[in-house]
Amino acid sequence: MKITETFVSLQGEGLRQGMPCMFVRLAGCNLHCAWCDTEYALGNAIGVEMTAEEVMEAAIASGVSYVCITGGEPLLQKEELVPLVAAMHEAGVTIDIETNGTVPFGELQDYASVCMDVKCPSSGEMSDLSLLASLRETDTVKFVIGDEADYLYMVEVLAANPKLRAPVCITPVYGTDTKWLVETIIAEKLPVRFQLQLHKMVNVA
C-alpha cells in the first residue's frame, strides 16, 4: 500500500484526544477540501510502497498500542487495509480509521473504530450521508465548521438522522473565530463535543 508517512504524536481530535498515538497516513484522496491541512497526502504518486507486514512491524516497533489510520482517504486502499487492520486488532492494537465518508467502511468495523468526517459546505465537497446509519456508539462523527452555513448544515444533518448512534465532535476550521460557535452550541444545548485541534495548540505534528 502507498504510505505518505508514519509518526508518533498525540491524538489531536476525537474521543481519544490527548492519547499517544502512532499515525499511519495513506496516500491519495478522492476529494479536495478547501481547507485541507494535509494536501501533501492527496496525490497517489506521493509516498512509499509498504506491505501490510512492514506497516505492522513499524506499529509494533513504535511501542504505542493505539494506531490512527488516516490520509488522504485511507479507504481508497481498502483491499490492502482490511487485512492490515485485522492483524493489528489480533495483536491487541486499538485502531481508529479516519474517513471522509465517501467509501463504505463496514468491512473494517469488526476491527476498528471509524471517524467519519462529514463534509460541510465550506469544504467544497460532500460526504455520503447514508453511511451515517452504519456508525456505532464506538465510532465518531466529525464536523469541521468554517462558518454559520456549515453550522446550519450540521444541525440539518443531525435533525435528519435522529437515530444516529455515534457521538458527534465539532471542530472549527483552524485559525477561525471560535467564540460564536461555542456560544451557539451552549445556547442551543446541542448534544455535541466541541474540540480544538490539540496537536496544533501544543505545536506537535
mmCIF file of C-alpha atoms in Angstrom:
data_model
loop_
_atom_site.group_PDB
_atom_site.id
_atom_site.type_symbol
_atom_site.label_atom_id
_atom_site.label_comp_id
_atom_site.label_asym_id
_atom_site.label_seq_id
_atom_site.Cartn_x
_atom_site.Cartn_y
_atom_site.Cartn_z
ATOM 1 C CA MET A 1 0.000 0.000 0.000
ATOM 2 C CA LYS A 2 1.090 3.595 -0.581
ATOM 3 C CA ILE A 3 2.056 5.347 2.677
ATOM 4 C CA THR A 4 2.785 9.078 2.944
ATOM 5 C CA GLU A 5 4.204 8.928 6.469
ATOM 6 C CA THR A 6 4.167 7.190 9.838
ATOM 7 C CA PHE A 7 4.899 9.003 13.080
ATOM 8 C CA VAL A 8 4.091 9.031 16.792
ATOM 9 C CA SER A 9 2.375 12.047 18.323
ATOM 10 C CA LEU A 10 -0.655 12.935 20.443
ATOM 11 C CA GLN A 11 -4.094 12.311 19.014
ATOM 12 C CA GLY A 12 -5.394 15.815 18.443
ATOM 13 C CA GLU A 13 -9.083 15.067 17.917
ATOM 14 C CA GLY A 14 -11.904 12.665 18.628
ATOM 15 C CA LEU A 15 -12.782 10.511 21.610
ATOM 16 C CA ARG A 16 -9.131 9.592 22.238
ATOM 17 C CA GLN A 17 -7.862 13.167 22.111
ATOM 18 C CA GLY A 18 -4.592 13.605 24.007
ATOM 19 C CA MET A 19 -3.506 9.962 23.858
ATOM 20 C CA PRO A 20 -0.101 8.926 22.453
ATOM 21 C CA CYS A 21 -0.775 7.515 19.019
ATOM 22 C CA MET A 22 1.031 6.132 16.002
ATOM 23 C CA PHE A 23 -0.333 7.725 12.845
ATOM 24 C CA VAL A 24 -0.274 5.853 9.543
ATOM 25 C CA ARG A 25 -1.081 8.295 6.751
ATOM 26 C CA LEU A 26 -2.091 6.654 3.481
ATOM 27 C CA ALA A 27 -1.551 8.471 0.195
ATOM 28 C CA GLY A 28 -4.292 9.542 -2.174
ATOM 29 C CA CYS A 29 -7.689 11.184 -1.794
ATOM 30 C CA ASN A 30 -10.859 11.378 -3.871
ATOM 31 C CA LEU A 31 -11.772 14.851 -2.530
ATOM 32 C CA HIS A 32 -10.027 18.214 -2.439
ATOM 33 C CA CYS A 33 -11.389 20.141 0.550
ATOM 34 C CA ALA A 34 -10.848 23.894 0.502
ATOM 35 C CA TRP A 35 -9.215 23.961 3.943
ATOM 36 C CA CYS A 36 -7.328 20.649 3.768
ATOM 37 C CA ASP A 37 -4.312 20.662 6.102
ATOM 38 C CA THR A 38 -2.663 17.573 4.599
ATOM 39 C CA GLU A 39 -2.536 18.440 0.897
ATOM 40 C CA TYR A 40 0.830 16.699 0.676
ATOM 41 C CA ALA A 41 -1.033 13.388 1.072
ATOM 42 C CA LEU A 42 -3.558 13.911 -1.723
ATOM 43 C CA GLY A 43 -1.666 12.535 -4.718
ATOM 44 C CA ASN A 44 -1.389 8.820 -5.388
ATOM 45 C CA ALA A 45 2.182 9.331 -6.610
ATOM 46 C CA ILE A 46 3.270 10.640 -3.208
ATOM 47 C CA GLY A 47 4.601 8.297 -0.552
ATOM 48 C CA VAL A 48 6.333 4.950 -0.473
ATOM 49 C CA GLU A 49 5.110 1.423 -1.030
ATOM 50 C CA MET A 50 4.898 -0.608 2.183
ATOM 51 C CA THR A 51 3.486 -4.067 2.705
ATOM 52 C CA ALA A 52 0.969 -4.724 5.451
ATOM 53 C CA GLU A 53 3.704 -6.655 7.254
ATOM 54 C CA GLU A 54 6.051 -3.650 7.142
ATOM 55 C CA VAL A 55 3.380 -1.320 8.498
ATOM 56 C CA MET A 56 2.593 -3.838 11.222
ATOM 57 C CA GLU A 57 6.273 -4.072 12.172
ATOM 58 C CA ALA A 58 6.514 -0.272 12.334
ATOM 59 C CA ALA A 59 3.465 -0.127 14.593
ATOM 60 C CA ILE A 60 4.909 -2.709 16.973
ATOM 61 C CA ALA A 61 8.320 -1.020 16.954
ATOM 62 C CA SER A 62 6.716 2.307 17.912
ATOM 63 C CA GLY A 63 5.828 0.899 21.320
ATOM 64 C CA VAL A 64 2.401 2.566 21.112
ATOM 65 C CA SER A 65 -0.710 0.391 21.340
ATOM 66 C CA TYR A 66 -3.028 2.899 19.650
ATOM 67 C CA VAL A 67 -2.897 3.464 15.877
ATOM 68 C CA CYS A 68 -4.806 6.021 13.817
ATOM 69 C CA ILE A 69 -5.033 5.286 10.096
ATOM 70 C CA THR A 70 -5.667 8.473 8.166
ATOM 71 C CA GLY A 71 -4.995 10.150 4.853
ATOM 72 C CA GLY A 72 -5.817 11.391 2.321
ATOM 73 C CA GLU A 73 -8.647 8.896 2.183
ATOM 74 C CA PRO A 74 -7.370 5.560 3.526
ATOM 75 C CA LEU A 75 -10.372 3.567 2.314
ATOM 76 C CA LEU A 76 -9.249 4.041 -1.288
ATOM 77 C CA GLN A 77 -6.742 1.298 -0.416
ATOM 78 C CA LYS A 78 -9.337 -0.830 1.369
ATOM 79 C CA GLU A 79 -8.318 -4.110 -0.266
ATOM 80 C CA GLU A 80 -4.938 -3.961 1.468
ATOM 81 C CA LEU A 81 -6.185 -2.083 4.513
ATOM 82 C CA VAL A 82 -8.646 -4.716 5.745
ATOM 83 C CA PRO A 83 -6.057 -7.486 6.362
ATOM 84 C CA LEU A 84 -3.684 -4.955 7.959
ATOM 85 C CA VAL A 85 -6.320 -3.721 10.391
ATOM 86 C CA ALA A 86 -7.419 -7.288 11.142
ATOM 87 C CA ALA A 87 -3.822 -8.238 12.007
ATOM 88 C CA MET A 88 -3.386 -5.166 14.211
ATOM 89 C CA HIS A 89 -6.620 -5.965 16.021
ATOM 90 C CA GLU A 90 -5.493 -9.560 16.557
ATOM 91 C CA ALA A 91 -2.264 -8.207 18.077
ATOM 92 C CA GLY A 92 -4.216 -6.140 20.606
ATOM 93 C CA VAL A 93 -3.787 -2.749 18.947
ATOM 94 C CA THR A 94 -6.556 -0.151 19.334
ATOM 95 C CA ILE A 95 -7.330 1.302 15.906
ATOM 96 C CA ASP A 96 -9.133 4.386 14.640
ATOM 97 C CA ILE A 97 -9.751 4.922 10.932
ATOM 98 C CA GLU A 98 -10.451 8.446 9.702
ATOM 99 C CA THR A 99 -12.570 8.702 6.561
ATOM 100 C CA ASN A 100 -14.260 11.418 4.538
ATOM 101 C CA GLY A 101 -17.457 9.402 4.352
ATOM 102 C CA THR A 102 -17.470 8.645 0.645
ATOM 103 C CA VAL A 103 -16.452 4.961 0.755
ATOM 104 C CA PRO A 104 -18.336 2.218 2.668
ATOM 105 C CA PHE A 105 -16.414 1.004 5.719
ATOM 106 C CA GLY A 106 -18.439 -1.933 7.049
ATOM 107 C CA GLU A 107 -15.666 -4.485 6.429
ATOM 108 C CA LEU A 108 -13.417 -2.648 8.900
ATOM 109 C CA GLN A 109 -15.795 -2.199 11.811
ATOM 110 C CA ASP A 110 -15.061 -5.593 13.363
ATOM 111 C CA TYR A 111 -11.500 -4.413 13.929
ATOM 112 C CA ALA A 112 -11.525 -0.626 14.292
ATOM 113 C CA SER A 113 -13.474 2.458 15.271
ATOM 114 C CA VAL A 114 -14.420 4.747 12.410
ATOM 115 C CA CYS A 115 -14.319 8.545 12.495
ATOM 116 C CA MET A 116 -16.494 9.873 9.671
ATOM 117 C CA ASP A 117 -15.663 13.470 8.776
ATOM 118 C CA VAL A 118 -18.895 14.835 7.316
ATOM 119 C CA LYS A 119 -18.012 17.449 4.728
ATOM 120 C CA CYS A 120 -19.746 20.807 5.236
ATOM 121 C CA PRO A 121 -20.408 23.430 2.513
ATOM 122 C CA SER A 122 -17.217 25.446 3.112
ATOM 123 C CA SER A 123 -15.142 22.378 2.243
ATOM 124 C CA GLY A 124 -16.492 22.408 -1.302
ATOM 125 C CA GLU A 125 -17.093 18.657 -1.053
ATOM 126 C CA MET A 126 -19.835 16.282 0.113
ATOM 127 C CA SER A 127 -19.936 13.020 2.078
ATOM 128 C CA ASP A 128 -22.330 10.122 1.512
ATOM 129 C CA LEU A 129 -24.736 10.776 4.381
ATOM 130 C CA SER A 130 -26.314 7.325 4.030
ATOM 131 C CA LEU A 131 -23.162 5.953 5.697
ATOM 132 C CA LEU A 132 -24.126 7.637 8.987
ATOM 133 C CA ALA A 133 -26.577 4.801 9.641
ATOM 134 C CA SER A 134 -23.668 2.336 9.737
ATOM 135 C CA LEU A 135 -21.892 4.096 12.606
ATOM 136 C CA ARG A 136 -21.962 2.624 16.121
ATOM 137 C CA GLU A 137 -21.541 4.028 19.621
ATOM 138 C CA THR A 138 -17.815 3.277 19.362
ATOM 139 C CA ASP A 139 -17.453 5.314 16.175
ATOM 140 C CA THR A 140 -17.405 9.105 15.801
ATOM 141 C CA VAL A 141 -18.956 11.739 13.562
ATOM 142 C CA LYS A 142 -16.887 14.880 12.989
ATOM 143 C CA PHE A 143 -17.991 18.198 11.526
ATOM 144 C CA VAL A 144 -15.361 20.813 10.670
ATOM 145 C CA ILE A 145 -17.132 24.163 10.949
ATOM 146 C CA GLY A 146 -15.871 27.159 8.992
ATOM 147 C CA ASP A 147 -18.866 29.489 9.133
ATOM 148 C CA GLU A 148 -22.540 29.772 10.007
ATOM 149 C CA ALA A 149 -23.599 27.948 6.843
ATOM 150 C CA ASP A 150 -21.552 24.944 7.960
ATOM 151 C CA TYR A 151 -23.144 25.066 11.393
ATOM 152 C CA LEU A 152 -26.662 25.179 9.958
ATOM 153 C CA TYR A 153 -25.797 22.294 7.638
ATOM 154 C CA MET A 154 -24.614 20.250 10.618
ATOM 155 C CA VAL A 155 -27.845 20.970 12.506
ATOM 156 C CA GLU A 156 -29.813 19.894 9.435
ATOM 157 C CA VAL A 157 -27.851 16.643 9.102
ATOM 158 C CA LEU A 158 -28.287 15.787 12.778
ATOM 159 C CA ALA A 159 -32.022 16.543 12.631
ATOM 160 C CA ALA A 160 -32.362 14.252 9.613
ATOM 161 C CA ASN A 161 -30.588 11.423 11.456
ATOM 162 C CA PRO A 162 -32.310 11.190 14.874
ATOM 163 C CA LYS A 163 -31.198 7.576 15.333
ATOM 164 C CA LEU A 164 -27.515 8.411 14.913
ATOM 165 C CA ARG A 165 -25.633 6.316 17.476
ATOM 166 C CA ALA A 166 -22.116 7.711 17.165
ATOM 167 C CA PRO A 167 -21.029 10.665 19.323
ATOM 168 C CA VAL A 168 -20.601 13.951 17.464
ATOM 169 C CA CYS A 169 -17.464 16.100 17.612
ATOM 170 C CA ILE A 170 -17.327 19.659 16.282
ATOM 171 C CA THR A 171 -14.013 21.233 15.297
ATOM 172 C CA PRO A 172 -13.680 24.784 13.955
ATOM 173 C CA VAL A 173 -11.519 25.345 10.898
ATOM 174 C CA TYR A 174 -8.078 26.119 12.318
ATOM 175 C CA GLY A 175 -7.446 29.826 12.733
ATOM 176 C CA THR A 176 -11.099 30.917 12.576
ATOM 177 C CA ASP A 177 -13.018 32.661 15.354
ATOM 178 C CA THR A 178 -14.492 30.132 17.783
ATOM 179 C CA LYS A 179 -16.420 32.302 20.250
ATOM 180 C CA TRP A 180 -19.615 32.427 18.202
ATOM 181 C CA LEU A 181 -19.552 28.667 17.722
ATOM 182 C CA VAL A 182 -19.088 27.954 21.426
ATOM 183 C CA GLU A 183 -21.817 30.425 22.374
ATOM 184 C CA THR A 184 -24.213 28.925 19.823
ATOM 185 C CA ILE A 185 -23.603 25.359 20.998
ATOM 186 C CA ILE A 186 -24.289 26.423 24.585
ATOM 187 C CA ALA A 187 -27.370 28.467 23.680
ATOM 188 C CA GLU A 188 -28.888 25.686 21.588
ATOM 189 C CA LYS A 189 -27.779 22.948 24.013
ATOM 190 C CA LEU A 190 -26.545 20.708 21.246
ATOM 191 C CA PRO A 191 -25.526 17.172 22.319
ATOM 192 C CA VAL A 192 -22.092 17.508 20.741
ATOM 193 C CA ARG A 193 -18.463 17.670 21.821
ATOM 194 C CA PHE A 194 -16.601 20.880 20.903
ATOM 195 C CA GLN A 195 -12.903 20.336 20.259
ATOM 196 C CA LEU A 196 -9.901 22.327 19.161
ATOM 197 C CA GLN A 197 -7.102 20.517 17.347
ATOM 198 C CA LEU A 198 -4.874 19.737 20.310
ATOM 199 C CA HIS A 199 -1.790 18.870 18.273
ATOM 200 C CA LYS A 200 -1.796 22.325 16.689
ATOM 201 C CA MET A 201 -2.286 24.044 20.045
ATOM 202 C CA VAL A 202 0.781 22.351 21.542
ATOM 203 C CA ASN A 203 2.750 22.609 18.280
ATOM 204 C CA VAL A 204 3.350 18.942 17.532
ATOM 205 C CA ALA A 205 2.718 17.034 14.306
#
